[in-house]
PDB file of C-alpha atoms in Angstrom:
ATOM      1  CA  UNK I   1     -82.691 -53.199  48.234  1.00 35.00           C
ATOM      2  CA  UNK I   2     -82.329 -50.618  51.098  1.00 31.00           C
ATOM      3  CA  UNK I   3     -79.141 -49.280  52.478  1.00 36.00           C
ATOM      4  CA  UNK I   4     -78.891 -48.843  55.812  1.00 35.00           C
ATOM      5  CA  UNK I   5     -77.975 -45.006  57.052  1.00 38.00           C
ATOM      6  CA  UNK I   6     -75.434 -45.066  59.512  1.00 44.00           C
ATOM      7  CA  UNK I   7     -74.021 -42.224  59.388  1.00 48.00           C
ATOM      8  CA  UNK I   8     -75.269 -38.623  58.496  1.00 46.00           C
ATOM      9  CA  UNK I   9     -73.981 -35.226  58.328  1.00 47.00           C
ATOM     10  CA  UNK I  10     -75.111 -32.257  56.891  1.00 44.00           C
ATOM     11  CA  UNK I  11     -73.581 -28.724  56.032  1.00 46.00           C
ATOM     12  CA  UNK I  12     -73.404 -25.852  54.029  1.00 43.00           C
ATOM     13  CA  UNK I  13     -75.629 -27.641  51.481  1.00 44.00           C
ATOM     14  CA  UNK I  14     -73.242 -30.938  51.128  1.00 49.00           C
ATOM     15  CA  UNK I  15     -74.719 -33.818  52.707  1.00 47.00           C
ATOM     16  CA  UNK I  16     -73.027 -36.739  53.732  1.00 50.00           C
ATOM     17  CA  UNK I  17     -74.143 -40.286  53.915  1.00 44.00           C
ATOM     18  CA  UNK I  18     -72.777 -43.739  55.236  1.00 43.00           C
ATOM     19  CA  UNK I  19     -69.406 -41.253  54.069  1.00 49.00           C
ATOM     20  CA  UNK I  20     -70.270 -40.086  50.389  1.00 48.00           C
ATOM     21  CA  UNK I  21     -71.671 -36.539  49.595  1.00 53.00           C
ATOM     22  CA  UNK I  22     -75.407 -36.700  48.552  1.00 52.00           C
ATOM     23  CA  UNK I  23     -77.012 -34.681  46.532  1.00 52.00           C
ATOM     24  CA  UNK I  24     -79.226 -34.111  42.712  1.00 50.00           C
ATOM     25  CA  UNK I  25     -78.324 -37.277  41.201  1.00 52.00           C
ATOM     26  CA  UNK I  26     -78.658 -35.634  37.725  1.00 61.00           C
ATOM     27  CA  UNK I  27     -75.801 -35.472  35.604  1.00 79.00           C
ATOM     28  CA  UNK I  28     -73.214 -37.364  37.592  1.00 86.00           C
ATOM     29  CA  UNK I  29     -70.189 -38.452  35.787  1.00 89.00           C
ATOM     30  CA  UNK I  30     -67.485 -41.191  36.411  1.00 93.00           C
ATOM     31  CA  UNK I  31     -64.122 -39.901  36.903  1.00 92.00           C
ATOM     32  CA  UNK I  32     -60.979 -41.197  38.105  1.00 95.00           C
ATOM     33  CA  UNK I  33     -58.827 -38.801  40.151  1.00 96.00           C
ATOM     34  CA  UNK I  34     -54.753 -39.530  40.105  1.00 97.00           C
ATOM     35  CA  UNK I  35     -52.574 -36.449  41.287  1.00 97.00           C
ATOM     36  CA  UNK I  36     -49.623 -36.127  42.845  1.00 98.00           C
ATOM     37  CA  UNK I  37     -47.902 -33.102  44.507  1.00 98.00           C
ATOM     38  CA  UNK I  38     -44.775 -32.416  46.465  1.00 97.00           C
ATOM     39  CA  UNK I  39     -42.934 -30.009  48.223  1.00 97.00           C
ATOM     40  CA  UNK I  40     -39.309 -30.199  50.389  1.00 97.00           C
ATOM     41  CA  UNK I  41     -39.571 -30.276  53.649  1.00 97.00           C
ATOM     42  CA  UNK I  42     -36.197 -28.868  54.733  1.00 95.00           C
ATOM     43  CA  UNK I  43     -38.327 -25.410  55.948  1.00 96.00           C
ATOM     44  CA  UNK I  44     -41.777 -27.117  57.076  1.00 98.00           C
ATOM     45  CA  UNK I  45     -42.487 -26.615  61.015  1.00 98.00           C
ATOM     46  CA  UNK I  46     -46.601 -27.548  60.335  1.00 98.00           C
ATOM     47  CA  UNK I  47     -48.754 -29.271  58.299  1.00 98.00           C
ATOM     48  CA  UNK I  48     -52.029 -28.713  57.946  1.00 98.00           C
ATOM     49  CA  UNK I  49     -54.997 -31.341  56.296  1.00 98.00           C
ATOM     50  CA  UNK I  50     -58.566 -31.133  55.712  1.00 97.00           C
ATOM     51  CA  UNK I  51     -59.708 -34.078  53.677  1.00 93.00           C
ATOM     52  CA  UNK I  52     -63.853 -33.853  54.039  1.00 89.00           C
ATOM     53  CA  UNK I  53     -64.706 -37.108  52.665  1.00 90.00           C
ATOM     54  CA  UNK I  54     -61.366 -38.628  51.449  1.00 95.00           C
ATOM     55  CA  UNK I  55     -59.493 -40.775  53.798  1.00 96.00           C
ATOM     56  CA  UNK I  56     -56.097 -39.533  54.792  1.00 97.00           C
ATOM     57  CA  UNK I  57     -53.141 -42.076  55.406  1.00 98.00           C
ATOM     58  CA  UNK I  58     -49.348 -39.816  56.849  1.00 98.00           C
ATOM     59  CA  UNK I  59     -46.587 -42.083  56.467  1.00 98.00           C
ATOM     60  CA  UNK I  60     -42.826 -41.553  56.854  1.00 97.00           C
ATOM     61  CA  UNK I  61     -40.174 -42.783  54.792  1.00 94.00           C
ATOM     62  CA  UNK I  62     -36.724 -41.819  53.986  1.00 93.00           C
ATOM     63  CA  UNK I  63     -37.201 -38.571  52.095  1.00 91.00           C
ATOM     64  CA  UNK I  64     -36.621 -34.911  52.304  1.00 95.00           C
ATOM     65  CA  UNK I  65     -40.010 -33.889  50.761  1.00 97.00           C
ATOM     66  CA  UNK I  66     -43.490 -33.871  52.001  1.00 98.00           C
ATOM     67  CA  UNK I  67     -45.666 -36.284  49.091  1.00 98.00           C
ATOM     68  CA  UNK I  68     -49.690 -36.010  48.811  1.00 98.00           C
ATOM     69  CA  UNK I  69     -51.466 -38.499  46.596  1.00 98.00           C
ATOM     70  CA  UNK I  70     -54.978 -38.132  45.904  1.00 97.00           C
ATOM     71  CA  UNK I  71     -56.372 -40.971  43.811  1.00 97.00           C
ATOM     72  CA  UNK I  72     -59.480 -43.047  43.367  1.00 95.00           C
ATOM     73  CA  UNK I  73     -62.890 -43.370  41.295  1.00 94.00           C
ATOM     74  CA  UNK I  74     -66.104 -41.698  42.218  1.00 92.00           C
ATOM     75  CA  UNK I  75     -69.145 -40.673  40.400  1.00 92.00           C
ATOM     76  CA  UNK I  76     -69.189 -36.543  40.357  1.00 90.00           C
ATOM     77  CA  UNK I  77     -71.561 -33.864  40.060  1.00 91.00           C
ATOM     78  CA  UNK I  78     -69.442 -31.023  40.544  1.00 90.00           C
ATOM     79  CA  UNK I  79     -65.963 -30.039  41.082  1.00 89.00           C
ATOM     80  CA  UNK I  80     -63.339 -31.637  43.781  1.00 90.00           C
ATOM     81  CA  UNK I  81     -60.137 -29.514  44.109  1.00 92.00           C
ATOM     82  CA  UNK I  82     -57.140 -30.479  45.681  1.00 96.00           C
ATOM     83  CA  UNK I  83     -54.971 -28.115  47.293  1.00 96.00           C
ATOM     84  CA  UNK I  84     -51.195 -28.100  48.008  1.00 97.00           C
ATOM     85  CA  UNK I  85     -50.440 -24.917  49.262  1.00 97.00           C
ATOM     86  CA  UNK I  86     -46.829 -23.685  51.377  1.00 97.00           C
ATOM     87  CA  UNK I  87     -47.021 -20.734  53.709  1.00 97.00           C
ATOM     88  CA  UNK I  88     -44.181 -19.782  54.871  1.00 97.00           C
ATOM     89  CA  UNK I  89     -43.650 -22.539  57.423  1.00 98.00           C
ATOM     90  CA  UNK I  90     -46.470 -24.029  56.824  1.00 98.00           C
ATOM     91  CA  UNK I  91     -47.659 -26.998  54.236  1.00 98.00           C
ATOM     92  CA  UNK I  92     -51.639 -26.741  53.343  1.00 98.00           C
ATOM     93  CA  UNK I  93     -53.121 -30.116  51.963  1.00 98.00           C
ATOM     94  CA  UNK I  94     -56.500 -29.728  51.305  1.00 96.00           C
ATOM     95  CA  UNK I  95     -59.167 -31.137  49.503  1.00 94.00           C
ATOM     96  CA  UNK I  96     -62.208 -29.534  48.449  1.00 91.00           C
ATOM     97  CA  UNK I  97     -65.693 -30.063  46.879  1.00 89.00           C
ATOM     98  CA  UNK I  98     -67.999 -27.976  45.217  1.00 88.00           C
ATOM     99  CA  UNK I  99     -71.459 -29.115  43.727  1.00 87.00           C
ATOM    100  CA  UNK I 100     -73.847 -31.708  44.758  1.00 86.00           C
ATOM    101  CA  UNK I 101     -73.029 -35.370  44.663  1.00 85.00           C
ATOM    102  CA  UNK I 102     -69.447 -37.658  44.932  1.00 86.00           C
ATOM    103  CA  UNK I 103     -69.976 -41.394  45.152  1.00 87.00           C
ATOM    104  CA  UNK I 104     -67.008 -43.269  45.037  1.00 89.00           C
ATOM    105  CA  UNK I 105     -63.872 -44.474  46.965  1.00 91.00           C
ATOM    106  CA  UNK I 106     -61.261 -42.020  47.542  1.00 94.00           C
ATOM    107  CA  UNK I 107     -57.678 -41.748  49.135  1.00 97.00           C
ATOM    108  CA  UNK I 108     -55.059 -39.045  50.286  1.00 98.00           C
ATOM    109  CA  UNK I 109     -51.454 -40.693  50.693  1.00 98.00           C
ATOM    110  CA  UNK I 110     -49.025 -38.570  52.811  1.00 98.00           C
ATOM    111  CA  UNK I 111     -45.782 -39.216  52.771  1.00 98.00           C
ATOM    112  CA  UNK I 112     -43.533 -36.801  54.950  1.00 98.00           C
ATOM    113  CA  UNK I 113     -39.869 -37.670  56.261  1.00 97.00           C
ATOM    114  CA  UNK I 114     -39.473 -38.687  59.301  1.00 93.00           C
ATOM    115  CA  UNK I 115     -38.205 -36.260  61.379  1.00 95.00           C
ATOM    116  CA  UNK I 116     -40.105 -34.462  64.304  1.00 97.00           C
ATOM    117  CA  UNK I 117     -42.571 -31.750  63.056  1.00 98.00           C
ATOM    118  CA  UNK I 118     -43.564 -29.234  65.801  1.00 98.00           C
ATOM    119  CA  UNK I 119     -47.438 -29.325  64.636  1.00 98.00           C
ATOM    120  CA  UNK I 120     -49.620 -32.149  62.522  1.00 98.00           C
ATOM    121  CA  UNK I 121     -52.948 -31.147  62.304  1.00 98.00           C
ATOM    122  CA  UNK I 122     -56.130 -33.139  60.539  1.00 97.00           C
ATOM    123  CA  UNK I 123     -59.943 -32.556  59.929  1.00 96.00           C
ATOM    124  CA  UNK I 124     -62.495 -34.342  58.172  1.00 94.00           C
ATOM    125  CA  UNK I 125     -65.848 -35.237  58.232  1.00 90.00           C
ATOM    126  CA  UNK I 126     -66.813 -38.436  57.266  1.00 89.00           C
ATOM    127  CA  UNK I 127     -63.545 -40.278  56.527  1.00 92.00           C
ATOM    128  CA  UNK I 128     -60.815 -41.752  58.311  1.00 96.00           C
ATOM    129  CA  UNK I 129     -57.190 -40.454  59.156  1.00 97.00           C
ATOM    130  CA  UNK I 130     -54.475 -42.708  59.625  1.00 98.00           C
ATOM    131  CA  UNK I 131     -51.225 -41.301  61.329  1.00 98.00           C
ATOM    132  CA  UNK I 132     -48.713 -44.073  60.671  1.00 96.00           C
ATOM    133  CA  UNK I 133     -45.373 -45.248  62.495  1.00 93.00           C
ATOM    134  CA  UNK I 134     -42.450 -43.177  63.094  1.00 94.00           C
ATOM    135  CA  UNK I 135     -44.652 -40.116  61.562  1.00 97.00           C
ATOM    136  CA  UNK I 136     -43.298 -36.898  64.350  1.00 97.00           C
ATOM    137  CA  UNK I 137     -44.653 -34.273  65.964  1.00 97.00           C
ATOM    138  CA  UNK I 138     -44.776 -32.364  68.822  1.00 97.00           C
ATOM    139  CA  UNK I 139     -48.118 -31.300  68.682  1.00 98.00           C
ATOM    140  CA  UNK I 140     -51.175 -33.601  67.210  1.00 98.00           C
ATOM    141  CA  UNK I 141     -54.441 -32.132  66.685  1.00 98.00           C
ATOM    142  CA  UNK I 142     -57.611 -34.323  64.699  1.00 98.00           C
ATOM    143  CA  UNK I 143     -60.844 -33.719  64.657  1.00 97.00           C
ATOM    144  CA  UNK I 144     -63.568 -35.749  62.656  1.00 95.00           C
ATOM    145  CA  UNK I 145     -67.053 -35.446  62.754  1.00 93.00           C
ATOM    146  CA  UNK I 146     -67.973 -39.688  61.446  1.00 93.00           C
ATOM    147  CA  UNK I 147     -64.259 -40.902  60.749  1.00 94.00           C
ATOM    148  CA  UNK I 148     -61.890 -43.166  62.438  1.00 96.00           C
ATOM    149  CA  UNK I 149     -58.478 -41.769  64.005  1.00 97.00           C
ATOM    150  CA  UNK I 150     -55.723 -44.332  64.344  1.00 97.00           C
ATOM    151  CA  UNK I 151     -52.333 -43.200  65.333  1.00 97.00           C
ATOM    152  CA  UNK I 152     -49.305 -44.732  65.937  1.00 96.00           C
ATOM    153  CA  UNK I 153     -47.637 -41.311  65.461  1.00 97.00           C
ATOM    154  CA  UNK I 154     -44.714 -40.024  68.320  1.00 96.00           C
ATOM    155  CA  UNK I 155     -45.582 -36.660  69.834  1.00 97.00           C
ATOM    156  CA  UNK I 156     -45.732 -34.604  73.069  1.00 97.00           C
ATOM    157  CA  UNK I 157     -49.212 -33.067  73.078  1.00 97.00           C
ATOM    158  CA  UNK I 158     -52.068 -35.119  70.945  1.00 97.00           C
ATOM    159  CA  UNK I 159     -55.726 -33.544  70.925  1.00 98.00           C
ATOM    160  CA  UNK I 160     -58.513 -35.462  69.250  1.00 97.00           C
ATOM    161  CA  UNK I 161     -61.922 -35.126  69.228  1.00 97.00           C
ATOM    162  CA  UNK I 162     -64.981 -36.838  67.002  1.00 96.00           C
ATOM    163  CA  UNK I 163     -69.201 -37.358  66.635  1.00 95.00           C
ATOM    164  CA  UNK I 164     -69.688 -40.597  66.246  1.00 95.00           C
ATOM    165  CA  UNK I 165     -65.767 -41.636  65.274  1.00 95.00           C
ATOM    166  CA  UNK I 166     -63.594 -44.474  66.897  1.00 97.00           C
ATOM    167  CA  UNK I 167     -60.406 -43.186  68.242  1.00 97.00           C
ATOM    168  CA  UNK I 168     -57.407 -45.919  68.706  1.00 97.00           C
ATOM    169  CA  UNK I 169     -54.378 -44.207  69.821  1.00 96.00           C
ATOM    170  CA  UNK I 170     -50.609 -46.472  70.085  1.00 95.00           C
ATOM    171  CA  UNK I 171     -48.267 -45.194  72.271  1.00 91.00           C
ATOM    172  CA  UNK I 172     -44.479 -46.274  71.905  1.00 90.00           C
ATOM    173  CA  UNK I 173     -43.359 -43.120  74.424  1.00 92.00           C
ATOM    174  CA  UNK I 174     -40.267 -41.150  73.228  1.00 92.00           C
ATOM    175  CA  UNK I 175     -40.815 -38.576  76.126  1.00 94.00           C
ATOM    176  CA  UNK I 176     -43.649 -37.536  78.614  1.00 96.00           C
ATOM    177  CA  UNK I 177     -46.236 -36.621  77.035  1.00 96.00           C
ATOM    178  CA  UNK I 178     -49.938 -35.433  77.379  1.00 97.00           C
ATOM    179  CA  UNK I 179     -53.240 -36.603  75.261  1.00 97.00           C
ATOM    180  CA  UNK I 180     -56.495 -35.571  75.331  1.00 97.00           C
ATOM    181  CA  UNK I 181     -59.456 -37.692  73.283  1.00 97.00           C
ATOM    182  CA  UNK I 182     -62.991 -37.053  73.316  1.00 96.00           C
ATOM    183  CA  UNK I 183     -65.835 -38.347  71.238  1.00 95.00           C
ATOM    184  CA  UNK I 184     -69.821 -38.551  71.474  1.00 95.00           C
ATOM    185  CA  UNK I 185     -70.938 -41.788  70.582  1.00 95.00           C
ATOM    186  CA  UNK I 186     -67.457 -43.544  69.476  1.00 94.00           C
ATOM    187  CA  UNK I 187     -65.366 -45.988  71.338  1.00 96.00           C
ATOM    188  CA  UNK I 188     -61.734 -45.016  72.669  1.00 97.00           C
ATOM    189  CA  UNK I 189     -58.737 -47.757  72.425  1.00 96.00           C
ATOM    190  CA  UNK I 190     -55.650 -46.272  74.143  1.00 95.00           C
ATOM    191  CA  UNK I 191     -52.363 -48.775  73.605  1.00 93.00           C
ATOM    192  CA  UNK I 192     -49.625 -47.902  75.736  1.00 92.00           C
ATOM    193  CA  UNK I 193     -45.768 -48.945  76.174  1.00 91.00           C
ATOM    194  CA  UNK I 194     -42.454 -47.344  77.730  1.00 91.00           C
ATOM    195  CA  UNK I 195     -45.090 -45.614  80.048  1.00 90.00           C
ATOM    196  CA  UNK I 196     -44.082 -45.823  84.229  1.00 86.00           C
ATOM    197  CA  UNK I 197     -46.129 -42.998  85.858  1.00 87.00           C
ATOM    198  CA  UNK I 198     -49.574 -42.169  84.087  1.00 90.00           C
ATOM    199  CA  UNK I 199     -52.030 -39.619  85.519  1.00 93.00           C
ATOM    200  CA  UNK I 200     -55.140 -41.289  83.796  1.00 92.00           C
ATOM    201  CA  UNK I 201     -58.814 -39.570  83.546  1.00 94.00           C
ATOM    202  CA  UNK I 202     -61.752 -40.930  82.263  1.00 94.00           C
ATOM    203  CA  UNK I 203     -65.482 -40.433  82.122  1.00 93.00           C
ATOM    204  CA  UNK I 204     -67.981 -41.478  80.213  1.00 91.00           C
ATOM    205  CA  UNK I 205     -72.024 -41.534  80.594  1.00 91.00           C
ATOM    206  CA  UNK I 206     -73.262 -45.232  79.062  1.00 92.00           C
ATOM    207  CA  UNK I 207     -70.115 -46.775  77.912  1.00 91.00           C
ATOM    208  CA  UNK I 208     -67.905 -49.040  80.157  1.00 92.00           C
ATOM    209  CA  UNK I 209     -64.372 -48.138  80.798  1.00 93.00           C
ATOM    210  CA  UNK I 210     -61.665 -51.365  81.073  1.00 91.00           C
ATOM    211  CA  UNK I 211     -58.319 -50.295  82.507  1.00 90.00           C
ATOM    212  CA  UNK I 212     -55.860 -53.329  81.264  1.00 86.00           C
ATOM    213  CA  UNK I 213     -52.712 -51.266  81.459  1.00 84.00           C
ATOM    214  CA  UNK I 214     -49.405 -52.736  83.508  1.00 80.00           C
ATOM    215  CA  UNK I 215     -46.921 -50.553  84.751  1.00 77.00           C
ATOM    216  CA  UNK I 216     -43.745 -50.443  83.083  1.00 79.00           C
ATOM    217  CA  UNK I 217     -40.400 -48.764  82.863  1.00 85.00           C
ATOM    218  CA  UNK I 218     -40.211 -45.107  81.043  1.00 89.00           C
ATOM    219  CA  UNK I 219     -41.778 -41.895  80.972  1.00 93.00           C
ATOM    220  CA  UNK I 220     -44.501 -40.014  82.550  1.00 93.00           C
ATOM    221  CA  UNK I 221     -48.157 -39.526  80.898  1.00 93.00           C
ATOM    222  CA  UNK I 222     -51.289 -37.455  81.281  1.00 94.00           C
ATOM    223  CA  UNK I 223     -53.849 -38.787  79.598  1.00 95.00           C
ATOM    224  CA  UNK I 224     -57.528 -37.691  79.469  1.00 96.00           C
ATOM    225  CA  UNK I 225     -60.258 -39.703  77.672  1.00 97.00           C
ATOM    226  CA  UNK I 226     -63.613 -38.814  77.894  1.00 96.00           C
ATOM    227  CA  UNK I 227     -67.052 -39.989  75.616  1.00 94.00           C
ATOM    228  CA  UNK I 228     -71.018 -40.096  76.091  1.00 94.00           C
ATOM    229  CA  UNK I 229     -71.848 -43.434  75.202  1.00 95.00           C
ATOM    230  CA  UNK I 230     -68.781 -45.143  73.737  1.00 94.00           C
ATOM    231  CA  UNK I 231     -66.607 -47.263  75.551  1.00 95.00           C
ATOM    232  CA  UNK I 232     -62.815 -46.634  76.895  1.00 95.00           C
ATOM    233  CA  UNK I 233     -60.038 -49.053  76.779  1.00 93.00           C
ATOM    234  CA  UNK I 234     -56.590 -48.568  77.963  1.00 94.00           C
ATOM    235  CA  UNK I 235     -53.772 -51.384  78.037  1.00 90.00           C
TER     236      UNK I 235
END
């Protein structure tokens, strides 16, 4: 039986497909990955994450510490590393892979209090990040080269950008605020409530853009949503 590519991605000798790293199938083994870390976040202004292949999901509770959980089953040929590093203001949650083949389901739980952070940023390449309600910042930046993006985060400044990714972006505004989004070939959903004046922007080659949004009572937005061939919707 055939599988279907639909995705691809390829660098510095790690290649992804349909979101698993491909490689020598030779000596794989069958592990199961279970780690938690944690840090407080009295001092934290920024957090940083680079997941690759492992999905990322930031959630806020009622906590003072930042939480990563990495967990899952894959089959390995090499080494995956996960990272949990503080600098100085900053929080570091990476996760890493060195060799030549990971096949298997994998997950990065986030757990940070919920208070405003002045920067969240996230990169992968072929999974998803989730950016969950009441999870604050004033400053959003994701970028994905195959993965989804869904937040439901509060900020003042989001940036997003992916390949072939979806982005679906819910705004419950907390303040003006200003987004940029951009993909190649995935679709843009853009949600939007407590929103009175928006300056709204959007282009795209192929793809049809549908403009549902009412008016309503609140703040101001600029939002700019551009793609080649995916399609924009705003409501």
């Amino acid at each position: 039986m055939f599988e279907f590519i639909k995705n691809f991605f390829s660098s510095n000798n790690v290649t992804i497909i349909n979101g698993y790293v491909a490689g020598d199938d030779t000596k794989t083994e069958l592990r199961d990955f279970d780690e938690t870390k944690s840090e407080n976040a009295d001092d934290i202004e920024k957090i940083s994450i680079d997941s690759a292949f492992v999905n990322a999901n930031v959630s806020a509770t009622d906590t003072t510490e930042i939480t990563a959980h990495f967990y899952g089953q894959a089959e390995v040929n090499g080494e995956l590393i996960f990272e949990f590093l503080k600098v100085g203001s900053e929080l570091r949650i990476f996760i890493k892979f060195k060799g030549n083949r990971c096949n298997g389901v994998l997950n990065l739980d986030i757990s940070v209090p919920d208070k405003t952070f002045k920067a969240i940023s996230a990169k992968s390449m072929s999974a998803n990040v989730v950016l969950g309600e009441n999870v604050s910042s004033e400053r959003l930046n994701v970028e994905t080269q195959s993965g989804n993006f869904e937040t439901r985060a509060t900020f003042v400044k989001a940036f997003a950008s992916t390949m072939s990714g979806n982005i679906d972006l819910y705004i419950k505004a907390k303040t003006d605020i200003k987004a940029e989004l951009s993909t190649m070939s995935g679709n843009v959903s853009a949600e939007l409530s407590n929103l009175k004046n928006i300056n709204l922007s959007t282009k795209t080659m192929s793809g049809n853009v549908n403009n549902y949004y009412k008016t309503e009572n609140g703040y101001a937005a600029d939002l700019n949503i551009s793609t080649m061939s995916g399609n924009i919707r705003v409501r």
